[in-house]
CSV table of C-alpha atoms in Angstrom, one decimal:
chain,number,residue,atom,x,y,z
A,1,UNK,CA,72.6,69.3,128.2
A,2,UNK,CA,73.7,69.1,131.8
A,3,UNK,CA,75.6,66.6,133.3
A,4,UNK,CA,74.2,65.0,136.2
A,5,UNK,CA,76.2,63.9,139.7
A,6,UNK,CA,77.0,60.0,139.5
A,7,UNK,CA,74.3,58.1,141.8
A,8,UNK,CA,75.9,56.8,144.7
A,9,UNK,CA,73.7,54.4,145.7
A,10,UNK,CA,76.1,51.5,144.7
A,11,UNK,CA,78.5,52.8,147.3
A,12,UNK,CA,76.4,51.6,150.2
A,13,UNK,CA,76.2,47.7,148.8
A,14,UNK,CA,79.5,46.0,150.5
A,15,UNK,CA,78.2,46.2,153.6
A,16,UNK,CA,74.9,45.2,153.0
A,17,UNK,CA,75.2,42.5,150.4
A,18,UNK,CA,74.7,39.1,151.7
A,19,UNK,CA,73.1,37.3,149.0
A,20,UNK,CA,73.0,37.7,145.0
A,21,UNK,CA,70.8,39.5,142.5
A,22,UNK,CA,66.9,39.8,143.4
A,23,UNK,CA,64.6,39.0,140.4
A,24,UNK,CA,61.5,41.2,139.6
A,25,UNK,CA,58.5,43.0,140.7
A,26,UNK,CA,56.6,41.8,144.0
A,27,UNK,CA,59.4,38.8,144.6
A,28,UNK,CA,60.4,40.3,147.9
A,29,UNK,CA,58.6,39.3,151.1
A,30,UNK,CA,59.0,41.8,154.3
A,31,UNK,CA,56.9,42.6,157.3
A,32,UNK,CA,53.1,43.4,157.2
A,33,UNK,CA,49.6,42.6,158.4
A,34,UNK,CA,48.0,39.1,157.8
A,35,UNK,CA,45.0,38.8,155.8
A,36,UNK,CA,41.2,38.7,157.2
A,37,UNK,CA,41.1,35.8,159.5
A,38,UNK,CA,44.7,35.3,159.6
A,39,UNK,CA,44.2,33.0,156.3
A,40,UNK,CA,47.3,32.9,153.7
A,41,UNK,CA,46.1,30.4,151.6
A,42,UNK,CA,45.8,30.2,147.6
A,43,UNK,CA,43.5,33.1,146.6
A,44,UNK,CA,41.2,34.3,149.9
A,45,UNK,CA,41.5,38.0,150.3
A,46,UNK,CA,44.4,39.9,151.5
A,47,UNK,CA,44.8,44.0,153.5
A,48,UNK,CA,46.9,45.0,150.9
A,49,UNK,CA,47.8,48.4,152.1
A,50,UNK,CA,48.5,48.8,156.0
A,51,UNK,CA,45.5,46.4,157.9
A,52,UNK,CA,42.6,47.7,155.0
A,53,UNK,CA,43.0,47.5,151.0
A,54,UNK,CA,43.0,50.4,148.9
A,55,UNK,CA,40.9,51.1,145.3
A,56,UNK,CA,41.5,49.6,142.2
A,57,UNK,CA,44.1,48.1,140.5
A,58,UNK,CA,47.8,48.4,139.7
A,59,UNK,CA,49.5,47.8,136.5
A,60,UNK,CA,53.0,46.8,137.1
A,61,UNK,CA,54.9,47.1,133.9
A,62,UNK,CA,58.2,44.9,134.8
A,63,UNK,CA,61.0,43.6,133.1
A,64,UNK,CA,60.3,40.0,134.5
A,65,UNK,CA,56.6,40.1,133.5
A,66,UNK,CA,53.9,42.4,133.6
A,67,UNK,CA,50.8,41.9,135.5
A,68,UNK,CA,47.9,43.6,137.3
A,69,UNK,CA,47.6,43.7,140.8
A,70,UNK,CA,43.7,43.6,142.2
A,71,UNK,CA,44.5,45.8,145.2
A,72,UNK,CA,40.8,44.8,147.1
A,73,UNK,CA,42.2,41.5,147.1
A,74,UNK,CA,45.7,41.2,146.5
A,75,UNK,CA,45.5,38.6,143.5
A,76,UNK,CA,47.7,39.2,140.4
A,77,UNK,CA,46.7,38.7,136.8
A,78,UNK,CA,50.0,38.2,134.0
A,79,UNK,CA,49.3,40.5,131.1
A,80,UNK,CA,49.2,39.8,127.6
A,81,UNK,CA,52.7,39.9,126.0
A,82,UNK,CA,54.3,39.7,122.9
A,83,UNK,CA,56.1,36.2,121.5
A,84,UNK,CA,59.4,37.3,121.6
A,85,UNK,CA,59.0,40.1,124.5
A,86,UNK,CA,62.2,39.9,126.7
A,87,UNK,CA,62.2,43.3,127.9
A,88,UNK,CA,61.3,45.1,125.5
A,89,UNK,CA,57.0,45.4,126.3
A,90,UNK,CA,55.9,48.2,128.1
A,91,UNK,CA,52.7,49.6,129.3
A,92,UNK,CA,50.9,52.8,130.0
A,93,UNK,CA,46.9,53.3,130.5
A,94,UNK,CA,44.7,55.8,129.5
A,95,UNK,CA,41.1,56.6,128.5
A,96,UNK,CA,39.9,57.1,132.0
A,97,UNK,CA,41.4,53.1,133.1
A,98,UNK,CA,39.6,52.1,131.0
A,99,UNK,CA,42.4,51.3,127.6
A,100,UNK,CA,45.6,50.4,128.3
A,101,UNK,CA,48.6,50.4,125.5
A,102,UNK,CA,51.1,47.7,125.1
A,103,UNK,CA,54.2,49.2,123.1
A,104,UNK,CA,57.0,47.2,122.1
A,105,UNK,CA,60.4,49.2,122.1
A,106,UNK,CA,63.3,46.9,120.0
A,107,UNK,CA,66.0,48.8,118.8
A,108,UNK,CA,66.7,46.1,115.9
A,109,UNK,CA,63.5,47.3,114.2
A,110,UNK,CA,62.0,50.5,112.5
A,111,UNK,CA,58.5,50.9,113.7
A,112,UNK,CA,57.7,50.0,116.7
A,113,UNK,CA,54.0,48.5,117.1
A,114,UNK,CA,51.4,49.4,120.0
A,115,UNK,CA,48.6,47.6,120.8
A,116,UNK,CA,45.6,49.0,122.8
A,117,UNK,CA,43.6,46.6,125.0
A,118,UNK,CA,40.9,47.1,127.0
A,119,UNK,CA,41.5,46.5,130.7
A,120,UNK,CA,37.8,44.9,131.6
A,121,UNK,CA,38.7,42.1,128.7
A,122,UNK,CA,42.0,42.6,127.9
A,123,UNK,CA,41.1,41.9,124.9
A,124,UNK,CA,42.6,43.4,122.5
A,125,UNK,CA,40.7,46.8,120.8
A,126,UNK,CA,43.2,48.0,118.3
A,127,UNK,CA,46.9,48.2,116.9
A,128,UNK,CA,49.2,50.8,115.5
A,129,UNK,CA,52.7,51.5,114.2
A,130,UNK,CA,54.8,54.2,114.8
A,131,UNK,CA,58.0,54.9,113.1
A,132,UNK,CA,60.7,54.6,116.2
A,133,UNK,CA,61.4,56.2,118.5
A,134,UNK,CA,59.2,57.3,120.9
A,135,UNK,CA,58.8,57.9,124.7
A,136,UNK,CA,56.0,56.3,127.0
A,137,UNK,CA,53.1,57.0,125.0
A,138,UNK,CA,50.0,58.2,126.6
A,139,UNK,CA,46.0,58.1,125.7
A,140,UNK,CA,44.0,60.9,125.7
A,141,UNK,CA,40.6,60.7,127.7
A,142,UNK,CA,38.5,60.3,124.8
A,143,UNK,CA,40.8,57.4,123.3
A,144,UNK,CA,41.2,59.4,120.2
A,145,UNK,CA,44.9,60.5,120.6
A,146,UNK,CA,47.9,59.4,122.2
A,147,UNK,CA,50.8,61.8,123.4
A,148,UNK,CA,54.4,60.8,123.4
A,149,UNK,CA,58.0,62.2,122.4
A,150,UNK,CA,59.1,61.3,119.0
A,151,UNK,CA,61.7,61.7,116.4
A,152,UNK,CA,61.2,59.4,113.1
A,153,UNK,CA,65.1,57.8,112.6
A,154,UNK,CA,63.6,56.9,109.0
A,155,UNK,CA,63.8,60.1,108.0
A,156,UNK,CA,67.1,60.7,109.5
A,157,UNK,CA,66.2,61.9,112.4
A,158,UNK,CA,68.0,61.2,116.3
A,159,UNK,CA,67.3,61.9,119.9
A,160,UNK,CA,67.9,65.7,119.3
A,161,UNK,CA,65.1,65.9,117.2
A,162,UNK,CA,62.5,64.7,119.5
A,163,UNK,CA,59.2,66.7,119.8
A,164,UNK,CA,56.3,66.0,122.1
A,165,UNK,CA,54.1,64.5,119.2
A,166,UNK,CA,49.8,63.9,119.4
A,167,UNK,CA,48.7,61.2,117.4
A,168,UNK,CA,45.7,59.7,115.6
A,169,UNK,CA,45.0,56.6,117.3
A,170,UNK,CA,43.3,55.3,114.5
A,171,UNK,CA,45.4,55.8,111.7
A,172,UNK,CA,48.9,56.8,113.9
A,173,UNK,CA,49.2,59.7,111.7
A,174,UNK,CA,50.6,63.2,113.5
A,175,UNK,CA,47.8,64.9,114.7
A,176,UNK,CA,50.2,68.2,115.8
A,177,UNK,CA,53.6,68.0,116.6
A,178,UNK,CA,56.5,71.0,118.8
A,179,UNK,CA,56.2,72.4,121.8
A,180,UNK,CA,57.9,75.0,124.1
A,181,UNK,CA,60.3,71.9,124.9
A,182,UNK,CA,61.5,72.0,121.4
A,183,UNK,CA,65.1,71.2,121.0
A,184,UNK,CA,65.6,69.8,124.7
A,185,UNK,CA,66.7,66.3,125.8
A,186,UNK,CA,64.0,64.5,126.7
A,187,UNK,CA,64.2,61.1,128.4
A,188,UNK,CA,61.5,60.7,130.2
A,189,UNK,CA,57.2,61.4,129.0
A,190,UNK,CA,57.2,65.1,130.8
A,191,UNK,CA,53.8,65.8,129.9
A,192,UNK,CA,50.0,64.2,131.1
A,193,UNK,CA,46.6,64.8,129.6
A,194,UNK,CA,43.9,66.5,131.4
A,195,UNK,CA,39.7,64.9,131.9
A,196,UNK,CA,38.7,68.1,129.5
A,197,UNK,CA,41.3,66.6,126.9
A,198,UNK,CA,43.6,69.1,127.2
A,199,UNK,CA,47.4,68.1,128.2
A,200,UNK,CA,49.9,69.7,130.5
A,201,UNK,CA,54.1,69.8,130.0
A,202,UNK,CA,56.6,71.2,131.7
A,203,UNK,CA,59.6,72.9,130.4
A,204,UNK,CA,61.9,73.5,133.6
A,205,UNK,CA,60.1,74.3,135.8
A,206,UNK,CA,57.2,75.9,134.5
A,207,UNK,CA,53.8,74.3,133.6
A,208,UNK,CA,52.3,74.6,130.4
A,209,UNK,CA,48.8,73.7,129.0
A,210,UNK,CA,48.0,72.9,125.2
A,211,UNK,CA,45.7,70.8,123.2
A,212,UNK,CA,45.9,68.8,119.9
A,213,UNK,CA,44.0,71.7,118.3
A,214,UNK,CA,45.9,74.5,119.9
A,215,UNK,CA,48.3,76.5,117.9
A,216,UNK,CA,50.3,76.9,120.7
A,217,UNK,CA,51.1,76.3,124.8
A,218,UNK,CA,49.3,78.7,127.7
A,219,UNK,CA,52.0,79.4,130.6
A,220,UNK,CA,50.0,77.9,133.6
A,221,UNK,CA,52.2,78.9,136.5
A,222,UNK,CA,56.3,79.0,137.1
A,223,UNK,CA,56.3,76.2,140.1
A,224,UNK,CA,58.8,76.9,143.0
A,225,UNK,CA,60.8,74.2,142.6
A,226,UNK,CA,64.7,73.6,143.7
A,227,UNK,CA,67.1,74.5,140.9
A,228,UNK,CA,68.3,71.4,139.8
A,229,UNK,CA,71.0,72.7,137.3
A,230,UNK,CA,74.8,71.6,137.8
A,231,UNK,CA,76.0,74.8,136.0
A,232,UNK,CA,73.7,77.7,137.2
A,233,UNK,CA,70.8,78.4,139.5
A,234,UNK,CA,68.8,77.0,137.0
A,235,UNK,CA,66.5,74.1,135.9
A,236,UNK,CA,67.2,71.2,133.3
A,237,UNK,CA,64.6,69.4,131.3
A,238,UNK,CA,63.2,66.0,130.5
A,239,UNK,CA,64.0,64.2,133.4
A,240,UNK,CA,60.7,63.9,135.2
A,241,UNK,CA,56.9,62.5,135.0
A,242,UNK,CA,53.8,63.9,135.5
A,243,UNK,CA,50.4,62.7,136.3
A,244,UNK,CA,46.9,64.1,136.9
A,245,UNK,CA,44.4,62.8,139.8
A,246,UNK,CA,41.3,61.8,137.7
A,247,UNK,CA,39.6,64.6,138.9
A,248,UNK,CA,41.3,67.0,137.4
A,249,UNK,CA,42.0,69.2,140.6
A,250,UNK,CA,46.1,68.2,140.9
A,251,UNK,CA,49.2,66.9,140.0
A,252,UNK,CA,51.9,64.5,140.6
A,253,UNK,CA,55.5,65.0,139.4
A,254,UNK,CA,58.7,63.8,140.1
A,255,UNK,CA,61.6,66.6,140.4
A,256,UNK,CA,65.3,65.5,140.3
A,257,UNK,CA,66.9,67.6,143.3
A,258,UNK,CA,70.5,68.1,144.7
A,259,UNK,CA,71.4,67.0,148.4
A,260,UNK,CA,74.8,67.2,149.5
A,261,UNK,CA,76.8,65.8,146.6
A,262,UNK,CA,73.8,63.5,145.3
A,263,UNK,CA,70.6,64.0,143.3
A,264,UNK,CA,67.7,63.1,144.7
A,265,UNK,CA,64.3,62.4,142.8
A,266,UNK,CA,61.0,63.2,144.7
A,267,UNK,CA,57.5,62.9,144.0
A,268,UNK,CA,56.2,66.2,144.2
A,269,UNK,CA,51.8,67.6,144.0
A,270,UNK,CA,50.4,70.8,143.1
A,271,UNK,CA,47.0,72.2,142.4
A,272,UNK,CA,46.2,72.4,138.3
A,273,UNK,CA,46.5,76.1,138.3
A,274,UNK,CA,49.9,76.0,139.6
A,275,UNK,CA,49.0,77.3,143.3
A,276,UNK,CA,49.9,74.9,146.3
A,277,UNK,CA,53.0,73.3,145.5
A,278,UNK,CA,54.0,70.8,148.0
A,279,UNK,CA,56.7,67.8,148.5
A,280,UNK,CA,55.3,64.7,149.6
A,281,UNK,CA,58.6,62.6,149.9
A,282,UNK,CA,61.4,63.3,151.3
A,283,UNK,CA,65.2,61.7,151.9
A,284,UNK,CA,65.1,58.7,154.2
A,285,UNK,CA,68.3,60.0,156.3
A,286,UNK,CA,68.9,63.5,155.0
A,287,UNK,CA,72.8,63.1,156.0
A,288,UNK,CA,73.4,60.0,154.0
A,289,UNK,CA,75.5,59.9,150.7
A,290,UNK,CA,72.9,57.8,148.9
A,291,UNK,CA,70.9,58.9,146.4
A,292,UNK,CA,66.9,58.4,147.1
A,293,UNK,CA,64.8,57.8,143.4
A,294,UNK,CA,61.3,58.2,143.3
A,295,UNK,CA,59.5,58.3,140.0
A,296,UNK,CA,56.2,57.3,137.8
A,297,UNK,CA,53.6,58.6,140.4
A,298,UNK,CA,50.3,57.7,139.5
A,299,UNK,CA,46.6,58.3,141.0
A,300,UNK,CA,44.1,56.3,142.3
A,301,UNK,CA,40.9,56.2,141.1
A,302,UNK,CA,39.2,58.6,144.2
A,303,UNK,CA,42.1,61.0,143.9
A,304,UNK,CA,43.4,60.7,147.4
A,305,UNK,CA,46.2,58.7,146.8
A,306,UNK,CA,49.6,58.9,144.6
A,307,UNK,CA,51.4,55.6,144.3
A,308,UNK,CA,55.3,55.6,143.2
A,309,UNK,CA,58.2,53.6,142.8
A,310,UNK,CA,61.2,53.8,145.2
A,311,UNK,CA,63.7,52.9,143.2
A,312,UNK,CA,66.7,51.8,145.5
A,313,UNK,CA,69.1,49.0,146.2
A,314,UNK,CA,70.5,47.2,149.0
A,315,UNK,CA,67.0,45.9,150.5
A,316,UNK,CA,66.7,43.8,153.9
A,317,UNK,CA,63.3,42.0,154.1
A,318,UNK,CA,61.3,39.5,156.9
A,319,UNK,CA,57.8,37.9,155.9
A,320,UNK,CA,54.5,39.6,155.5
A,321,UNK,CA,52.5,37.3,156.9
A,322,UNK,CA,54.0,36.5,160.4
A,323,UNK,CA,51.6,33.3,160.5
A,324,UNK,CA,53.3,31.8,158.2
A,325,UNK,CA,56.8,31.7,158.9
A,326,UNK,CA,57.6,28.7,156.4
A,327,UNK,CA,56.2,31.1,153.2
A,328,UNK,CA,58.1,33.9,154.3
A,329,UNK,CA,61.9,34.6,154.2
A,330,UNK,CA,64.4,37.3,154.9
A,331,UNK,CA,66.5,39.0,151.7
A,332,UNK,CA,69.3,41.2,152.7
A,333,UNK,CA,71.5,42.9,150.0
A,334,UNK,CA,70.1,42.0,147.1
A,335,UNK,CA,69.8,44.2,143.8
A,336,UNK,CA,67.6,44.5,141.1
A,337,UNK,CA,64.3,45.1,140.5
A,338,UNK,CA,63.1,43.1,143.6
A,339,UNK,CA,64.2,46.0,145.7
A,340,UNK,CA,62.6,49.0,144.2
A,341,UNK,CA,59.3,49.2,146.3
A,342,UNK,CA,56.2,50.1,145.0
A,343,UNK,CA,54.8,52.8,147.5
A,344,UNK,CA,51.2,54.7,147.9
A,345,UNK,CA,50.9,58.2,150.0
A,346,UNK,CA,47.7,60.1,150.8
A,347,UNK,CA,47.6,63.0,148.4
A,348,UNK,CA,47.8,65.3,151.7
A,349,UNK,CA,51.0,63.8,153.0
A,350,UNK,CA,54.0,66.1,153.7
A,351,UNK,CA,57.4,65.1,153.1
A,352,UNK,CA,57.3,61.5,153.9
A,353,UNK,CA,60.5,59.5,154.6
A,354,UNK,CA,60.1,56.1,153.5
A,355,UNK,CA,62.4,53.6,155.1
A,356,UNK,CA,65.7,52.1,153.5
A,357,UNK,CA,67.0,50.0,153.1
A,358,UNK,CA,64.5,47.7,155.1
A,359,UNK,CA,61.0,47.8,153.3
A,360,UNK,CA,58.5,50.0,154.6
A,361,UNK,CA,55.5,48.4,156.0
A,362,UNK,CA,53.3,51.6,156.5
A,363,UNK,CA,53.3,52.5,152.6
A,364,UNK,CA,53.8,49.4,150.7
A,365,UNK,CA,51.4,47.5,148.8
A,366,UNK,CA,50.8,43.7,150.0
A,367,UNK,CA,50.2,41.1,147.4
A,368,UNK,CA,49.8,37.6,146.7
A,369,UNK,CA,52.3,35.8,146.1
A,370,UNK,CA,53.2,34.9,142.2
A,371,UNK,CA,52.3,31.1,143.2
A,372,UNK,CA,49.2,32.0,144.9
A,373,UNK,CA,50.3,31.6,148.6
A,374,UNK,CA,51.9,33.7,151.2
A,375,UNK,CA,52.2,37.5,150.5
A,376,UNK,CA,55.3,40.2,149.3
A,377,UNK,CA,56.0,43.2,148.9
A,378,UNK,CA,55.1,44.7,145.7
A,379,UNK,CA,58.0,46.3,143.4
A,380,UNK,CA,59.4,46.9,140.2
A,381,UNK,CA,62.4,48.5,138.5
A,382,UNK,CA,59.7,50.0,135.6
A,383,UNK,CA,56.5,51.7,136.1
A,384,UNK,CA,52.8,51.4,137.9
A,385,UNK,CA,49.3,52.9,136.6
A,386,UNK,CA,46.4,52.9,138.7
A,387,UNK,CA,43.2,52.0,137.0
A,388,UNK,CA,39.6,51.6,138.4
């Protein structure tokens, strides 16, 4: 296990700070385009992205409430949570957009239940229990499996144990269980499922392909990615997310990378086969001390856009609707999950820099207000999943 270099983002917040602790996703308000018409009122359509409005919808899994963003409209919808939820629901979507799993993580308990909703209704389709502890789980295409990182503490078992694991979704009974990441600390979900329901991983930084009938992993391609290793010119595991565009053509991941003294974490695409490898964000001011986090990149429905979260502190903010000076408000220094800003990049982009600590107006996602009126920026400290 390699130690990583302390984030130093922290070290930046004296001179920032001028108020206290921001609350959750989309709660920040910064500078953007007004709506159609110049309206801000109660529920009339909003650009949410730049002066247009982008495909689909978000699911914001936050710790302050988890909701879906319409992002042709900007309106938000509160998801369906458990009665004793504090922070302890989380989400992840699957099946095409078109199931989306609720699983609760408590530590106090042994099993840990997951609930699988459809995201026309959200109603709920189906339930299962897994014996803790498990990483994000995700749903294959067909919604017959789901794909996580387990290790059953009931029989004794702890984090060093954890395998990537395919279940049944109908029974939650293992369906296959190892891979070539066997024995490594994983923290993160490393791993996404293809359309043809196969499902990719990646152990360093190479790419594997398997299935939950295949006996074993294929080697896809060894990715030029920066060593990342404190120790050596090599690569450490388990730290990163993938995602596939629903086309089945490319890939998101984010890579943890060393600048300076800092790591870095970037949101990085390449074609399935391994062949085009290319960054798509990049540090804000490549001399600064801080460290930039991007993680959970996710597609939108036409594959031509990856969304991310920018997770950062230290966040100065002015309205989004100019218009409407009395709904808007200016945040400077606050920490928390307010600050980490949801982003979206065209798939093509190259080596963006968003801008920090002031929210970015050309790649942020506009929303409505919690309330209904006036707009914000949307954020989170936990993960988004573009759905249809």
């Amino acid at each position: 296990m390699q130690k990583l270099r302390l984030l130093s983002a922290l070290a930046f917040l004296p001179a920032l700070i001028a108020a206290g602790c921001g609350g959750g996703g989309g709660t920040d308000v910064g500078t953007g385009t007004p709506p159609p018409g110049g309206g801000g009122g109660g529920g009339s359509a909003a650009n949410t992205y730049r002066d247009t409005n982008l495909p689909g919808r978000l699911l914001v899994d936050n710790p302050d409430g988890d909701f879906v963003v319409d992002l042709r409209t900007g309106a938000r919808t509160a998801l369906p949570a458990t009665a004793d939820r504090a922070t302890s629901d989380h989400w992840s979507v699957g099946a095409a957009g078109k199931v989306a799993i609720r699983y609760t993580t408590d530590t106090n308990v042994a099993a840990w239940p997951l609930a699988f909703f459809d995201t026309g209704s959200w109603q709920a389709a189906s339930n299962a229990t897994v014996s803790s502890r498990f990483t994000q789980p995700l749903l294959s295409p067909d919604g017959a499996h789901f794909l996580t990182f387990w290790y059953d503490e009931s029989a004794g078992e702890t984090r060093a144990d954890r395998q990537l694991t395919v279940f049944n979704r109908a029974n939650g009974t293992v369906v296959k269980q190892g891979s070539q990441l066997d024995g490594a600390v994983i923290t993160t979900t490393p791993a996404a499922w293809l359309p043809d329901g196969r499902y990719v991983y990646m152990v360093e930084e190479k790419l594997y392909a398997s299935s939950p009938t295949s006996a074993g992993s294929t080697l896809i391609a060894e990715l030029p990615l920066p060593a990342n290793s404190e120790t050596d010119a090599g690569y450490i595991n388990g730290t990163g997310t993938l995602s596939v565009s629903p086309d089945g053509t490319k890939i998101a991941l984010s890579w943890l990378e060393p600048r300076g003294t800092t790591d870095d974490s970037h949101i990085w695409v390449v074609n399935v086969d391994g062949t085009g490898l290319r960054k798509l964000t990049s540090a804000t001011d490549p001399a600064a001390a801080v460290s930039y986090t991007y993680g959970e990149p996710t597609w939108s429905p036409d594959s031509q856009w990856v969304a991310a979260v920018f997770h950062m502190e230290g966040t100065s903010t002015a309205p989004v609707y100019p218009d409407e000076p009395f709904l808007g408000g200016v945040v400077t220094g606050t920490t928390g999950c307010a600050n980490s800003q949801v982003v979206v990049l065209p798939a093509a982009a190259d080596k963006v820099r968003v801008s920090w600590p002031r929210f970015d107006a050309t790649y942020g996602v506009k929303v409505r207000a919690a309330g209904g009126a006036g707009g914000q920026w949307l954020s989170t400290c936990g993960s988004v999943h573009w759905m249809p």
